[in-house]
Amino acid sequence: MTEGATAAAEWAELSAEAVRIVSEAGEAGVTLRVMGSAGIRLHCNAPGGFMDLLGRPAKDIDFVVPEKQRKGMRRYLESRGYVTDRDLLIAMEGTRYSFRHAESGTDIDVFVERLNF
C-alpha cells in the first residue's frame, strides 16, 4: 500500500469514528461538532486528497462543545473508553479537554465554546 493510500485508510477510520461520536453524543443530549483536519476531510473532499498525497497522518479528532454540555461530553466519552488527560484539564481550567482511547489509541481534543491553545 502506498503512503497516500495508507493515509487515506487511516483517515477513513478516524472520520468514521468522528461521525459515530457526533451521532451517539447527540442521542445522549450532547452537541459535538468536528473541526480541524478531520472536519475538513468530512466537509471538503478536495483538501482530503491533497492531505493523502502529502502523507499527512491521521492523528486525532478535534471537537467543539457548548460550555453547558462539557460535563455530559466528558461522561459520554469516558463511557466509550476514552480516558481524560487530567493534567491538561487542570492546566486549561476546563476550557480544553484531551482524551485517549484505552484500546485503539485514538486521541481526541475537545474545545469548550472556542479554540484555546
mmCIF file of C-alpha atoms in Angstrom, residues 33-106:
data_model
loop_
_atom_site.group_PDB
_atom_site.id
_atom_site.type_symbol
_atom_site.label_atom_id
_atom_site.label_comp_id
_atom_site.label_asym_id
_atom_site.label_seq_id
_atom_site.Cartn_x
_atom_site.Cartn_y
_atom_site.Cartn_z
ATOM 1 C CA ARG A 33 -19.044 19.435 16.170
ATOM 2 C CA VAL A 34 -15.980 18.177 14.327
ATOM 3 C CA MET A 35 -13.326 20.706 13.390
ATOM 4 C CA GLY A 36 -9.656 20.672 12.487
ATOM 5 C CA SER A 37 -8.278 18.318 9.861
ATOM 6 C CA ALA A 38 -10.968 15.685 10.493
ATOM 7 C CA GLY A 39 -13.630 18.356 9.996
ATOM 8 C CA ILE A 40 -12.011 19.472 6.756
ATOM 9 C CA ARG A 41 -11.953 15.900 5.478
ATOM 10 C CA LEU A 42 -15.590 15.341 6.403
ATOM 11 C CA HIS A 43 -16.886 18.517 4.790
ATOM 12 C CA CYS A 44 -14.487 19.270 1.916
ATOM 13 C CA ASN A 45 -13.434 16.425 -0.380
ATOM 14 C CA ALA A 46 -10.723 18.238 -2.363
ATOM 15 C CA PRO A 47 -8.314 19.019 0.508
ATOM 16 C CA GLY A 48 -8.557 15.409 1.703
ATOM 17 C CA GLY A 49 -6.902 14.159 -1.474
ATOM 18 C CA PHE A 50 -4.061 16.642 -1.028
ATOM 19 C CA MET A 51 -3.619 15.543 2.582
ATOM 20 C CA ASP A 52 -3.366 11.918 1.387
ATOM 21 C CA LEU A 53 -0.750 12.799 -1.256
ATOM 22 C CA LEU A 54 1.306 14.571 1.392
ATOM 23 C CA GLY A 55 1.048 11.538 3.669
ATOM 24 C CA ARG A 56 -0.391 13.636 6.467
ATOM 25 C CA PRO A 57 -1.022 11.208 9.332
ATOM 26 C CA ALA A 58 -4.442 10.730 10.865
ATOM 27 C CA LYS A 59 -3.546 11.602 14.422
ATOM 28 C CA ASP A 60 -6.633 12.872 16.237
ATOM 29 C CA ILE A 61 -10.165 14.232 16.134
ATOM 30 C CA ASP A 62 -10.927 17.787 17.248
ATOM 31 C CA PHE A 63 -14.357 18.754 18.542
ATOM 32 C CA VAL A 64 -16.037 21.823 19.979
ATOM 33 C CA VAL A 65 -18.751 21.567 22.644
ATOM 34 C CA PRO A 66 -21.055 24.166 24.228
ATOM 35 C CA GLU A 67 -19.899 25.110 27.730
ATOM 36 C CA LYS A 68 -23.116 23.918 29.368
ATOM 37 C CA GLN A 69 -22.602 20.441 27.881
ATOM 38 C CA ARG A 70 -18.972 19.824 28.814
ATOM 39 C CA LYS A 71 -19.761 17.549 31.771
ATOM 40 C CA GLY A 72 -22.116 15.472 29.640
ATOM 41 C CA MET A 73 -19.458 15.333 26.911
ATOM 42 C CA ARG A 74 -16.877 14.039 29.359
ATOM 43 C CA ARG A 75 -19.245 11.398 30.745
ATOM 44 C CA TYR A 76 -20.160 10.297 27.236
ATOM 45 C CA LEU A 77 -16.562 9.968 26.003
ATOM 46 C CA GLU A 78 -15.440 8.188 29.161
ATOM 47 C CA SER A 79 -18.336 5.734 28.770
ATOM 48 C CA ARG A 80 -16.910 4.885 25.307
ATOM 49 C CA GLY A 81 -13.492 4.036 26.744
ATOM 50 C CA TYR A 82 -11.772 7.397 26.334
ATOM 51 C CA VAL A 83 -9.508 8.433 29.231
ATOM 52 C CA THR A 84 -9.253 12.097 30.247
ATOM 53 C CA ASP A 85 -5.848 13.772 30.371
ATOM 54 C CA ARG A 86 -6.300 15.242 33.831
ATOM 55 C CA ASP A 87 -3.119 17.344 33.701
ATOM 56 C CA LEU A 88 -4.313 19.216 30.599
ATOM 57 C CA LEU A 89 -7.801 19.568 32.059
ATOM 58 C CA ILE A 90 -6.377 21.224 35.166
ATOM 59 C CA ALA A 91 -3.935 23.402 33.204
ATOM 60 C CA MET A 92 -6.665 24.614 30.833
ATOM 61 C CA GLU A 93 -9.174 25.118 33.672
ATOM 62 C CA GLY A 94 -11.929 23.185 31.908
ATOM 63 C CA THR A 95 -11.737 25.088 28.609
ATOM 64 C CA ARG A 96 -9.997 22.252 26.755
ATOM 65 C CA TYR A 97 -10.058 18.508 27.173
ATOM 66 C CA SER A 98 -7.843 15.779 25.768
ATOM 67 C CA PHE A 99 -8.781 12.103 25.675
ATOM 68 C CA ARG A 100 -7.120 8.893 24.516
ATOM 69 C CA HIS A 101 -8.995 5.691 23.826
ATOM 70 C CA ALA A 102 -7.610 2.982 26.097
ATOM 71 C CA GLU A 103 -7.719 0.270 23.396
ATOM 72 C CA SER A 104 -7.485 1.928 19.976
ATOM 73 C CA GLY A 105 -5.145 4.761 20.981
ATOM 74 C CA THR A 106 -7.339 7.320 19.192
#
